[in-house]
CSV table of C-alpha atoms and ligand atoms in Angstrom, one decimal:
chain,number,residue,atom,x,y,z
A,1,UNK,CA,23.3,-6.7,5.3
A,2,UNK,CA,20.1,-7.4,3.3
A,3,UNK,CA,17.0,-5.3,2.7
A,4,UNK,CA,13.8,-6.9,3.9
A,5,UNK,CA,10.7,-6.0,1.9
A,6,UNK,CA,7.1,-5.7,3.2
A,7,UNK,CA,4.3,-5.7,0.7
A,8,UNK,CA,0.6,-6.2,0.4
A,9,UNK,CA,-0.6,-9.4,-1.3
A,10,UNK,CA,-4.2,-8.3,-2.0
A,11,UNK,CA,-5.7,-5.0,-3.2
A,12,UNK,CA,-4.1,-2.8,-0.6
A,13,UNK,CA,-5.1,-1.8,2.9
A,14,UNK,CA,-3.9,-5.1,4.3
A,15,UNK,CA,-2.4,-3.3,7.4
A,16,UNK,CA,1.0,-2.5,6.1
A,17,UNK,CA,1.3,0.7,8.2
A,18,UNK,CA,0.6,-1.2,11.4
A,19,UNK,CA,3.1,-3.9,10.7
A,20,UNK,CA,5.9,-1.5,9.5
A,21,UNK,CA,5.5,0.5,12.7
A,22,UNK,CA,5.5,-2.8,14.7
A,23,UNK,CA,8.7,-4.1,13.1
A,24,UNK,CA,10.5,-0.8,12.9
A,25,UNK,CA,12.5,-1.2,16.1
A,26,UNK,CA,14.2,-4.2,14.5
A,27,UNK,CA,15.5,-1.9,11.7
A,28,UNK,CA,17.5,1.3,11.4
A,29,UNK,CA,15.9,2.5,8.1
A,30,UNK,CA,12.4,2.3,6.6
A,31,UNK,CA,12.1,3.2,2.9
A,32,UNK,CA,9.0,3.7,0.7
A,33,UNK,CA,9.7,2.5,-2.8
A,34,UNK,CA,6.6,3.2,-4.9
A,35,UNK,CA,3.2,4.8,-4.9
A,36,UNK,CA,2.3,8.2,-3.6
A,37,UNK,CA,-0.5,9.8,-1.5
A,38,UNK,CA,-3.0,7.3,-2.9
A,39,UNK,CA,-1.6,5.2,0.0
A,40,UNK,CA,-3.1,5.5,3.5
A,41,UNK,CA,-1.2,3.6,6.1
A,42,UNK,CA,-2.7,3.6,9.6
A,43,UNK,CA,-0.8,3.3,12.8
A,44,UNK,CA,-2.4,3.0,16.2
A,45,UNK,CA,-0.6,3.0,19.6
A,46,UNK,CA,-1.0,4.8,23.0
A,47,UNK,CA,-4.4,6.0,22.0
A,48,UNK,CA,-3.1,7.7,18.9
A,49,UNK,CA,-4.5,6.8,15.5
A,50,UNK,CA,-2.6,8.3,12.6
A,51,UNK,CA,-2.8,7.9,8.9
A,52,UNK,CA,0.4,8.4,6.8
A,53,UNK,CA,0.2,9.0,3.0
A,54,UNK,CA,3.7,10.0,1.9
A,55,UNK,CA,6.0,9.6,4.9
A,56,UNK,CA,7.2,6.0,5.7
A,57,UNK,CA,5.6,4.3,8.6
A,58,UNK,CA,8.9,4.2,10.7
A,59,UNK,CA,8.5,7.9,11.5
A,60,UNK,CA,6.9,7.4,15.0
A,61,UNK,CA,9.9,5.3,16.2
A,62,UNK,CA,12.8,7.4,17.5
A,63,UNK,CA,16.1,7.3,15.7
A,64,UNK,CA,14.8,5.5,12.6
A,65,UNK,CA,15.9,6.9,9.3
A,66,UNK,CA,13.0,7.2,6.9
A,67,UNK,CA,13.5,7.4,3.1
A,68,UNK,CA,11.2,8.4,0.3
A,69,UNK,CA,12.7,6.6,-2.7
A,70,UNK,CA,12.9,7.5,-6.4
A,71,UNK,CA,10.1,5.1,-7.2
A,72,UNK,CA,7.6,7.2,-5.3
A,73,UNK,CA,5.5,10.1,-6.7
A,74,UNK,CA,5.4,13.0,-4.3
A,75,UNK,CA,2.7,15.6,-3.6
A,76,UNK,CA,4.7,18.3,-1.8
A,77,UNK,CA,1.5,19.9,-0.4
A,78,UNK,CA,0.5,16.6,1.3
A,79,UNK,CA,4.0,16.0,2.5
A,80,UNK,CA,4.2,19.4,4.1
A,81,UNK,CA,0.8,18.9,5.8
A,82,UNK,CA,1.9,15.5,7.0
A,83,UNK,CA,5.2,16.8,8.4
A,84,UNK,CA,3.4,19.6,10.2
A,85,UNK,CA,0.7,17.3,11.6
A,86,UNK,CA,3.4,15.2,13.2
A,87,UNK,CA,4.7,18.1,15.3
A,88,UNK,CA,1.9,17.7,17.8
A,89,UNK,CA,3.4,14.4,18.7
A,90,UNK,CA,6.8,16.0,19.2
A,91,UNK,CA,8.1,14.6,15.9
A,92,UNK,CA,10.3,16.7,13.7
A,93,UNK,CA,10.0,14.5,10.6
A,94,UNK,CA,12.5,16.6,8.6
A,95,UNK,CA,15.2,15.5,11.0
A,96,UNK,CA,15.0,11.8,10.1
A,97,UNK,CA,13.6,11.9,6.6
A,98,UNK,CA,15.6,11.7,3.3
A,99,UNK,CA,13.9,12.3,0.0
A,100,UNK,CA,15.4,11.1,-3.3
A,101,UNK,CA,16.3,13.7,-5.9
A,102,UNK,CA,14.9,11.4,-8.4
A,103,UNK,CA,11.4,11.2,-6.9
A,104,UNK,CA,8.8,12.4,-9.4
A,105,UNK,CA,6.7,15.4,-8.4
A,106,UNK,CA,2.9,15.4,-8.6
A,107,UNK,CA,1.9,18.8,-9.9
A,108,UNK,CA,-1.5,20.5,-9.4
A,109,UNK,CA,-2.3,19.8,-13.1
A,110,UNK,CA,-1.7,16.1,-12.5
A,111,UNK,CA,-4.6,16.0,-10.2
A,112,UNK,CA,-6.8,17.9,-12.7
A,113,UNK,CA,-5.8,15.4,-15.4
A,114,UNK,CA,-6.6,12.4,-13.1
A,115,UNK,CA,-10.1,13.8,-12.4
A,116,UNK,CA,-10.8,14.6,-16.1
A,117,UNK,CA,-9.6,11.2,-17.3
A,118,UNK,CA,-11.7,9.4,-14.7
A,119,UNK,CA,-14.8,11.5,-15.6
A,120,UNK,CA,-14.3,10.8,-19.3
A,121,UNK,CA,-14.1,7.1,-18.7
A,122,UNK,CA,-17.7,7.1,-17.2
A,123,UNK,CA,-18.8,3.7,-16.0
A,124,UNK,CA,-15.5,2.1,-16.8
A,125,UNK,CA,-13.6,4.5,-14.5
A,126,UNK,CA,-10.7,3.0,-12.5
A,127,UNK,CA,-12.0,4.3,-9.2
A,128,UNK,CA,-8.7,6.3,-8.8
A,129,UNK,CA,-8.0,8.1,-5.5
A,130,UNK,CA,-7.7,11.2,-7.7
A,131,UNK,CA,-4.4,12.1,-6.2
A,132,UNK,CA,-2.7,12.5,-9.6
A,133,UNK,CA,-0.9,9.2,-9.5
A,134,UNK,CA,-1.6,8.0,-13.1
A,135,UNK,CA,-0.7,11.3,-14.8
A,136,UNK,CA,2.5,11.7,-12.7
A,137,UNK,CA,3.7,8.2,-13.5
A,138,UNK,CA,2.7,8.8,-17.2
A,139,UNK,CA,4.9,11.9,-17.3
A,140,UNK,CA,7.8,9.9,-15.8
A,141,UNK,CA,7.5,7.2,-18.4
A,142,UNK,CA,7.1,9.8,-21.2
A,143,UNK,CA,10.3,11.3,-19.9
A,144,UNK,CA,8.9,14.7,-19.3
A,145,UNK,CA,8.2,14.6,-15.5
A,146,UNK,CA,9.7,17.0,-13.0
A,147,UNK,CA,11.7,15.5,-10.1
A,148,UNK,CA,12.4,16.6,-6.6
A,149,UNK,CA,16.0,17.4,-7.6
A,150,UNK,CA,14.7,19.9,-10.2
A,151,UNK,CA,13.4,22.1,-7.4
A,152,UNK,CA,16.9,23.1,-6.6
A,153,UNK,CA,17.7,24.2,-10.2
A,154,UNK,CA,17.6,27.9,-11.1
A,155,UNK,CA,15.2,27.3,-14.0
A,156,UNK,CA,12.6,25.2,-12.0
A,157,UNK,CA,9.9,27.8,-12.6
A,158,UNK,CA,10.4,27.6,-16.4
A,159,UNK,CA,10.4,23.8,-16.4
A,160,UNK,CA,7.2,23.9,-14.3
A,161,UNK,CA,5.5,26.3,-16.7
A,162,UNK,CA,6.5,24.3,-19.8
A,163,UNK,CA,5.0,21.1,-18.4
A,164,UNK,CA,1.9,22.9,-17.1
A,165,UNK,CA,1.4,24.3,-20.6
A,166,UNK,CA,1.4,20.7,-22.0
A,167,UNK,CA,-1.1,19.7,-19.3
A,168,UNK,CA,-3.4,22.6,-20.0
A,169,UNK,CA,-3.5,21.6,-23.7
A,170,UNK,CA,-4.7,18.2,-22.7
A,171,UNK,CA,-7.2,19.6,-20.2
A,172,UNK,CA,-8.6,21.8,-23.0
A,173,UNK,CA,-9.3,18.6,-24.9
A,174,UNK,CA,-11.3,17.3,-22.0
A,175,UNK,CA,-13.2,20.6,-21.9
A,176,UNK,CA,-13.0,20.8,-18.1
A,177,UNK,CA,-13.0,24.1,-16.1
A,178,UNK,CA,-9.5,24.8,-14.8
A,179,UNK,CA,-9.1,26.2,-11.3
A,180,UNK,CA,-5.4,26.5,-10.5
A,181,UNK,CA,-4.7,29.7,-8.6
A,182,UNK,CA,-5.2,28.3,-5.1
A,183,UNK,CA,-3.5,24.9,-5.7
A,184,UNK,CA,-0.6,26.5,-7.4
A,185,UNK,CA,0.0,28.9,-4.5
A,186,UNK,CA,0.0,26.0,-2.1
A,187,UNK,CA,2.3,24.0,-4.4
A,188,UNK,CA,4.9,26.8,-4.5
A,189,UNK,CA,4.7,27.4,-0.8
A,190,UNK,CA,5.3,23.7,-0.2
A,191,UNK,CA,8.2,23.7,-2.7
A,192,UNK,CA,10.0,26.3,-0.6
A,193,UNK,CA,9.2,24.3,2.5
A,194,UNK,CA,10.6,21.1,0.9
A,195,UNK,CA,13.9,22.8,0.1
A,196,UNK,CA,14.6,22.6,3.9
A,197,UNK,CA,14.3,18.8,3.8
A,198,UNK,CA,17.1,16.4,3.2
A,199,UNK,CA,17.1,16.0,-0.6
A,200,UNK,CA,19.8,13.5,-1.6
A,201,UNK,CA,20.7,10.7,-4.0
A,202,UNK,CA,19.1,8.1,-1.8
A,203,UNK,CA,20.5,5.2,-3.9
A,204,UNK,CA,24.0,6.1,-2.6
A,205,UNK,CA,22.6,6.6,0.9
A,206,UNK,CA,20.9,3.2,1.0
A,207,UNK,CA,23.8,1.3,-0.6
A,208,UNK,CA,26.1,2.9,1.9
A,209,UNK,CA,23.8,1.7,4.7
A,210,UNK,CA,23.9,-1.8,3.3
A,211,UNK,CA,27.7,-1.8,3.3
A,212,UNK,CA,27.7,-0.4,6.9
A,213,UNK,CA,25.4,-3.3,8.0
A,214,UNK,CA,22.4,-1.2,8.8
A,215,UNK,CA,19.1,-3.1,8.6
A,216,UNK,CA,16.6,-1.7,6.1
A,217,UNK,CA,12.9,-2.4,5.7
A,218,UNK,CA,11.4,-1.5,2.4
A,219,UNK,CA,7.7,-0.5,2.8
A,220,UNK,CA,5.4,-1.2,-0.1
A,221,UNK,CA,2.2,0.7,-0.9
A,222,UNK,CA,-1.0,-0.6,-2.5
A,223,UNK,CA,-1.0,-4.3,-3.1
A,224,UNK,CA,0.2,-7.0,-5.5
A,225,UNK,CA,-3.2,-7.2,-7.3
A,226,UNK,CA,-2.9,-3.5,-8.1
A,227,UNK,CA,0.5,-3.9,-9.7
A,228,UNK,CA,0.8,-2.1,-13.1
A,229,UNK,CA,2.0,-5.3,-14.9
A,230,UNK,CA,0.4,-8.2,-13.0
A,231,UNK,CA,-2.7,-6.6,-11.3
A,232,UNK,CA,-6.2,-6.7,-12.8
A,233,UNK,CA,-5.3,-4.3,-15.6
A,234,UNK,CA,-6.5,-1.7,-16.3
A,235,UNK,CA,-8.0,-1.5,-12.8
A,236,UNK,CA,-4.6,-1.1,-11.2
A,237,UNK,CA,-2.4,1.6,-9.9
A,238,UNK,CA,0.5,3.0,-12.0
A,239,UNK,CA,3.6,1.4,-10.2
A,240,UNK,CA,5.2,-2.0,-9.6
A,241,UNK,CA,3.9,-3.0,-6.2
A,242,UNK,CA,5.7,-6.3,-6.2
A,243,UNK,CA,9.1,-7.0,-4.5
A,244,UNK,CA,11.0,-6.2,-7.7
A,245,UNK,CA,9.6,-2.6,-7.4
A,246,UNK,CA,11.8,-2.2,-4.3
A,247,UNK,CA,14.9,-2.6,-6.5
A,248,UNK,CA,13.9,-0.1,-9.1
A,249,UNK,CA,12.2,2.1,-6.6
A,250,UNK,CA,15.2,2.4,-4.3
A,251,UNK,CA,18.2,1.7,-6.5
A,252,UNK,CA,19.3,-1.5,-4.8
A,253,UNK,CA,20.4,-4.7,-6.4
A,254,UNK,CA,18.2,-7.9,-6.4
A,255,UNK,CA,20.9,-9.7,-4.5
A,256,UNK,CA,20.5,-7.3,-1.6
A,257,UNK,CA,16.9,-8.4,-1.0
A,258,UNK,CA,16.5,-10.7,2.1
A,259,UNK,CA,13.2,-11.5,3.6
A,260,UNK,CA,10.0,-10.7,1.7
A,261,UNK,CA,7.1,-10.3,4.1
A,262,UNK,CA,3.8,-10.8,2.4
A,263,UNK,CA,0.9,-9.3,4.3
A,264,UNK,CA,-2.8,-10.2,3.9
A,265,UNK,CA,-6.1,-9.8,5.6
A,266,UNK,CA,-7.8,-13.0,6.9
A,267,UNK,CA,-10.5,-12.1,4.3
A,268,UNK,CA,-10.4,-9.8,1.2
A,269,UNK,CA,-11.2,-6.2,0.5
A,270,UNK,CA,-11.0,-3.9,-2.5
A,271,UNK,CA,-11.7,-0.2,-3.0
A,272,UNK,CA,-12.3,1.2,-6.4
A,273,UNK,CA,-13.4,-0.6,-9.6
A,274,UNK,CA,-12.3,-3.9,-11.1
A,275,UNK,CA,-12.7,-7.6,-10.7
A,276,UNK,CA,-12.9,-9.2,-7.2
A,277,UNK,CA,-13.9,-12.9,-7.6
A,278,UNK,CA,-14.9,-13.5,-4.0
A,279,UNK,CA,-16.7,-10.3,-3.4
A,280,UNK,CA,-19.8,-10.7,-1.2
A,281,UNK,CA,-22.8,-8.5,-2.2
A,282,UNK,CA,-24.9,-9.8,0.7
A,283,UNK,CA,-25.4,-9.3,4.4
A,284,UNK,CA,-22.2,-11.3,5.2
A,285,UNK,CA,-20.1,-8.8,3.2
A,286,UNK,CA,-21.9,-6.0,5.0
A,287,UNK,CA,-21.1,-7.5,8.4
A,288,UNK,CA,-17.4,-7.8,7.4
A,289,UNK,CA,-17.3,-4.1,6.4
A,290,UNK,CA,-18.9,-3.1,9.6
A,291,UNK,CA,-16.8,-5.3,11.9
A,292,UNK,CA,-13.5,-4.5,10.0
A,293,UNK,CA,-14.4,-0.8,9.7
A,294,UNK,CA,-13.6,-1.2,6.0
A,295,UNK,CA,-13.7,2.4,4.8
A,296,UNK,CA,-10.8,3.8,2.8
A,297,UNK,CA,-8.0,5.5,4.8
A,298,UNK,CA,-7.4,8.0,2.0
A,299,UNK,CA,-10.8,8.6,0.5
A,300,UNK,CA,-13.3,7.3,3.1
A,301,UNK,CA,-15.0,5.2,0.4
A,302,UNK,CA,-16.6,1.9,1.6
A,303,UNK,CA,-14.3,-1.0,0.8
A,304,UNK,CA,-15.8,-4.0,-1.0
A,305,UNK,CA,-15.5,-7.2,1.1
A,306,UNK,CA,-15.3,-10.9,0.5
A,307,UNK,CA,-13.7,-14.2,1.6
A,308,UNK,CA,-10.0,-15.0,1.3
A,309,UNK,CA,-8.9,-16.0,-2.2
A,310,UNK,CA,-6.1,-18.6,-2.4
A,311,UNK,CA,-5.5,-18.5,-6.2
A,312,UNK,CA,-4.8,-14.8,-6.1
A,313,UNK,CA,-2.7,-15.1,-2.9
A,314,UNK,CA,-0.5,-17.8,-4.5
A,315,UNK,CA,-0.1,-15.6,-7.5
A,316,UNK,CA,1.1,-12.7,-5.4
A,317,UNK,CA,3.5,-14.9,-3.4
A,318,UNK,CA,4.9,-16.3,-6.7
A,319,UNK,CA,5.5,-12.8,-8.2
A,320,UNK,CA,7.5,-11.5,-5.2
A,321,UNK,CA,9.2,-14.7,-3.8
A,322,UNK,CA,7.5,-14.1,-0.5
A,323,UNK,CA,9.4,-15.8,2.4
A,324,UNK,CA,7.0,-15.2,5.3
A,325,UNK,CA,3.3,-14.4,5.7
A,326,UNK,CA,1.6,-12.0,8.1
A,327,UNK,CA,-2.1,-12.4,8.6
A,328,UNK,CA,-4.0,-9.3,9.6
A,329,UNK,CA,-7.5,-8.6,11.0
A,330,UNK,CA,-8.1,-12.1,12.3
A,331,UNK,CA,-10.4,-10.5,14.9
A,332,UNK,CA,-12.8,-9.3,12.2
A,333,UNK,CA,-13.8,-13.0,11.5
A,334,UNK,CA,-14.7,-13.5,15.2
A,335,UNK,CA,-18.3,-12.9,14.4
A,336,UNK,CA,-18.7,-15.8,11.9
A,337,UNK,CA,-19.8,-19.3,12.8
A,338,UNK,CA,-18.3,-20.5,9.5
A,339,UNK,CA,-15.6,-19.2,7.3
A,340,UNK,CA,-15.2,-19.7,3.6
A,341,UNK,CA,-11.9,-19.9,1.7
A,342,UNK,CA,-11.8,-19.8,-2.1
A,343,UNK,CA,-9.6,-22.7,-3.2
A,344,UNK,CA,-10.2,-22.6,-7.0
A,345,UNK,CA,-12.2,-20.9,-9.6
A,346,UNK,CA,-14.8,-22.5,-11.8
A,347,UNK,CA,-14.7,-21.2,-15.4
A,348,UNK,CA,-17.9,-20.6,-17.6
A,349,UNK,CA,-17.3,-24.0,-19.3
A,350,UNK,CA,-17.5,-25.8,-15.9
A,351,UNK,CA,-13.7,-26.6,-15.7
A,352,UNK,CA,-11.7,-25.6,-12.6
A,353,UNK,CA,-8.6,-23.5,-12.5
A,354,UNK,CA,-6.3,-22.3,-9.7
A,355,UNK,CA,-4.7,-19.7,-12.0
A,356,UNK,CA,-5.9,-16.2,-12.5
A,357,UNK,CA,-7.6,-15.8,-16.0
A,358,UNK,CA,-6.1,-13.1,-18.2
A,359,UNK,CA,-9.2,-11.1,-18.4
A,360,UNK,CA,-10.9,-11.5,-15.0
A,361,UNK,CA,-13.2,-8.6,-15.9
A,362,UNK,CA,-15.0,-10.3,-18.7
A,363,UNK,CA,-14.5,-13.9,-17.8
A,364,UNK,CA,-16.8,-14.5,-14.9
A,365,UNK,CA,-15.2,-17.0,-12.6
A,366,UNK,CA,-17.2,-18.7,-9.8
A,367,UNK,CA,-15.2,-19.2,-6.7
A,368,UNK,CA,-15.1,-22.7,-5.3
A,369,UNK,CA,-15.1,-22.6,-1.5
A,370,UNK,CA,-13.9,-24.7,1.4
A,371,UNK,CA,-16.0,-24.1,4.5
A,372,UNK,CA,-14.1,-24.0,7.8
A,373,UNK,CA,-15.3,-23.8,11.4
A,374,UNK,CA,-15.2,-20.3,12.8
A,375,UNK,CA,-13.9,-19.5,16.3
A,376,UNK,CA,-16.7,-17.2,17.2
A,377,UNK,CA,-15.0,-15.7,20.2
A,378,UNK,CA,-13.2,-12.5,21.1
A,379,UNK,CA,-9.4,-12.5,20.7
A,380,UNK,CA,-9.0,-9.6,23.2
A,381,UNK,CA,-6.0,-9.9,25.5
A,382,UNK,CA,-4.5,-12.9,23.7
A,383,UNK,CA,-0.8,-12.3,23.3
A,384,UNK,CA,0.4,-15.9,22.7
A,385,UNK,CA,-0.2,-18.0,19.6
A,386,UNK,CA,-1.0,-21.1,21.7
A,387,UNK,CA,-3.7,-19.3,23.5
A,388,UNK,CA,-5.6,-18.5,20.3
A,389,UNK,CA,-8.8,-20.5,19.7
A,390,UNK,CA,-8.3,-23.9,18.2
A,391,UNK,CA,-10.4,-23.1,15.2
A,392,UNK,CA,-8.2,-20.0,14.4
A,393,UNK,CA,-5.1,-22.1,14.8
A,394,UNK,CA,-6.6,-24.7,12.4
A,395,UNK,CA,-7.3,-21.8,9.9
A,396,UNK,CA,-3.7,-20.7,10.2
A,397,UNK,CA,-2.4,-24.3,9.7
A,398,UNK,CA,-4.6,-24.8,6.7
A,399,UNK,CA,-3.4,-21.6,5.0
A,400,UNK,CA,0.2,-22.4,5.8
A,401,UNK,CA,-0.2,-25.8,4.1
A,402,UNK,CA,-2.0,-24.3,1.1
A,403,UNK,CA,0.4,-21.4,0.6
A,404,UNK,CA,3.6,-23.3,1.5
A,405,UNK,CA,4.8,-20.6,3.9
A,406,UNK,CA,4.8,-19.9,7.6
A,407,UNK,CA,2.4,-17.3,8.9
A,408,UNK,CA,4.7,-15.5,11.3
A,409,UNK,CA,2.5,-12.6,12.5
A,410,UNK,CA,-1.2,-12.8,13.4
A,411,UNK,CA,-2.8,-9.5,14.0
A,412,UNK,CA,-5.8,-9.4,16.3
A,413,UNK,CA,-6.6,-5.7,16.4
A,414,UNK,CA,-5.5,-2.3,15.1
A,415,UNK,CA,-3.3,-1.4,18.0
A,416,UNK,CA,0.5,-2.0,18.0
A,417,UNK,CA,0.1,-4.3,21.0
A,418,UNK,CA,-2.5,-6.5,19.3
A,419,UNK,CA,0.1,-8.4,17.4
A,420,UNK,CA,1.2,-12.0,17.9
A,421,UNK,CA,4.7,-12.6,16.6
A,422,UNK,CA,5.6,-16.3,16.4
A,423,UNK,CA,9.3,-16.3,15.5
A,424,UNK,CA,11.8,-13.5,15.9
A,425,UNK,CA,11.7,-11.2,12.9
A,426,UNK,CA,14.1,-11.9,10.1
A,427,UNK,CA,14.5,-15.5,11.2
A,428,UNK,CA,12.7,-18.1,9.1
A,429,UNK,CA,10.8,-20.8,10.8
B,1,GDP,P1,-2.4,-0.2,4.8
B,1,GDP,O1,-2.8,0.7,3.7
B,1,GDP,O2,-2.0,-1.6,4.3
B,1,GDP,O3,-1.4,0.4,5.8
B,1,GDP,O4,-3.8,-0.5,5.6
B,1,GDP,P2,-4.8,0.7,6.1
B,1,GDP,O5,-4.3,1.4,7.2
B,1,GDP,O6,-5.3,1.4,4.9
B,1,GDP,O7,-6.1,-0.2,6.5
B,1,GDP,C1,-6.0,-1.2,7.5
B,1,GDP,C2,-7.0,-0.8,8.6
B,1,GDP,O8,-7.2,-1.9,9.5
B,1,GDP,C3,-6.6,0.4,9.5
B,1,GDP,O9,-7.7,1.1,9.9
B,1,GDP,C4,-5.9,-0.3,10.6
B,1,GDP,O10,-5.9,0.4,11.8
B,1,GDP,C5,-6.7,-1.6,10.8
B,1,GDP,N1,-6.1,-2.8,11.3
B,1,GDP,C6,-4.8,-3.2,11.1
B,1,GDP,N2,-4.6,-4.4,11.6
B,1,GDP,C7,-5.8,-4.7,12.2
B,1,GDP,C8,-6.2,-5.9,12.9
B,1,GDP,O11,-5.5,-6.9,13.1
B,1,GDP,N3,-7.6,-5.9,13.3
B,1,GDP,C9,-8.4,-4.8,13.1
B,1,GDP,N4,-9.6,-4.9,13.5
B,1,GDP,N5,-8.0,-3.7,12.4
B,1,GDP,C10,-6.7,-3.7,12.0
B,2,IMO,P1,-2.5,1.5,0.4
B,2,IMO,O1,-1.0,1.7,0.3
B,2,IMO,C1,-6.2,0.4,-1.6
B,2,IMO,C2,-6.7,1.8,-5.7
B,2,IMO,C3,-7.7,2.8,-6.0
B,2,IMO,C4,-8.1,2.5,-7.4
B,2,IMO,C5,-6.8,2.1,-8.0
B,2,IMO,C6,-6.0,3.2,-8.8
B,2,IMO,O2,-3.2,2.3,1.5
B,2,IMO,O3,-2.8,0.0,0.5
B,2,IMO,P2,-4.8,5.4,-8.1
B,2,IMO,O4,-5.2,6.5,-7.2
B,2,IMO,O5,-3.5,4.7,-7.7
B,2,IMO,O6,-4.8,5.8,-9.5
B,2,IMO,O7,-6.0,4.3,-8.0
B,2,IMO,O8,-6.0,1.6,-6.9
B,2,IMO,N1,-5.7,2.2,-4.7
B,2,IMO,C7,-5.7,1.6,-3.4
B,2,IMO,N2,-6.5,0.8,-2.8
B,2,IMO,N3,-5.1,0.9,-0.9
B,2,IMO,C8,-4.3,1.7,-1.5
B,2,IMO,O9,-3.1,2.1,-1.0
B,2,IMO,C9,-4.5,2.2,-2.8
B,2,IMO,N4,-3.9,3.0,-3.7
B,2,IMO,C10,-4.6,3.0,-4.8
B,2,IMO,O10,-8.8,2.7,-5.1
B,2,IMO,O11,-8.9,1.4,-7.4
B,3,MG,MG1,-4.4,1.9,3.1
């Protein structure tokens, strides 16, 4: 049995949470492979709206095993809060949740370091979610991080104190006030709580499941254009958000990867700093933000909005070997008479390119647009692809032609039921 991977093709917030929850009944296991509580994955069904940060989005479906992989960075305080907040829905998350011993821990000082580093950057700040992501991954790569498995060791306290000492030295360099008492208390309480969770070598667990024939869905966080290697560096997150990240982030071989679902909004958004070629600074962008309720699920910040960008989508598809596309938030474009799609970029010398320039931040590219007719009508109650407005079907056909892949899901609203599936999941058109 193969592992299918679902990942964002833009700058995050494409609607991954909604689709993982929708697809989960087709799978027995959902596994997060990278990122941490910088993610905010929203699920809506039966009048419930819930945002998950650390727990995989399969948790609301009964009997699904959820796995936090080694590629994730874990804030134990946020995890504890999240597990507790699920209890009101009758969900005992600890029953169906496995956490890798090799998952890196986010310490209270990582969050302080994130804030100090962003402040020191001034105007060139990344726009981080300030959840300690960059510092936690830095410690992993510097081979000095603490991992979930370390919690179970008798000398965890000493290890923690040694790393905290290093962090405090760096914080002294930033000359920032250090308030740790409260957050450290919460951290150690959550550490005790976490010890009651299923902490295992999830690479054995997952490879065992593959052998048994269990269907696994790997859930990506963030988006391809925030990838540490291929995103708009340095305005990126600190992990590999592309399909390859599922292999390193779960300990599964490349040959075990099956379908790669690439998910994108029918337009574009970005939260935080960094280049965004099709960003709209006008009333159209404002209307998109309002209609799409484009405010960050983790930080509440307004998301920057703009038209769909084909060069960057093609790039993301290429990097991950995407096999199927899912288009989200089609309903948000209902309000427009005309819809623009960026087909190319114009460079400062007047030439055109369909590739992303190395330094998008300093090379100002001008998007070249194709204008398409909007559908300008509500999609409420439509459950069948053929019943969608002709202009929306034409938009889908055009994108399929340009991107060379089928668009197998069209999402028409935030609720689980507002999802049009064209071909059975896992089967290519
Ligand atoms: P994720 O990080 O990729 O899981 O996405 P987020 O949850 O951060 O952001 C997506 C937002 O769009 C959430 O508020 C979802 O409830 C909402 N959403 C998802 N799909 C649709 C859709 O098809 N239409 C509308 N209007 N909203 C959607
Ligand atoms: P989901 O999984 C959108 C952005 C931040 C910032 C940059 C680096 O919900 O799609 P970090 O906290 O990782 O150091 O921030 O990445 N960012 C996201 N943007 N969705 C996310 O996750 C994001 N996670 C990080 O806004 O620009
Ligand atoms: Mg999100």
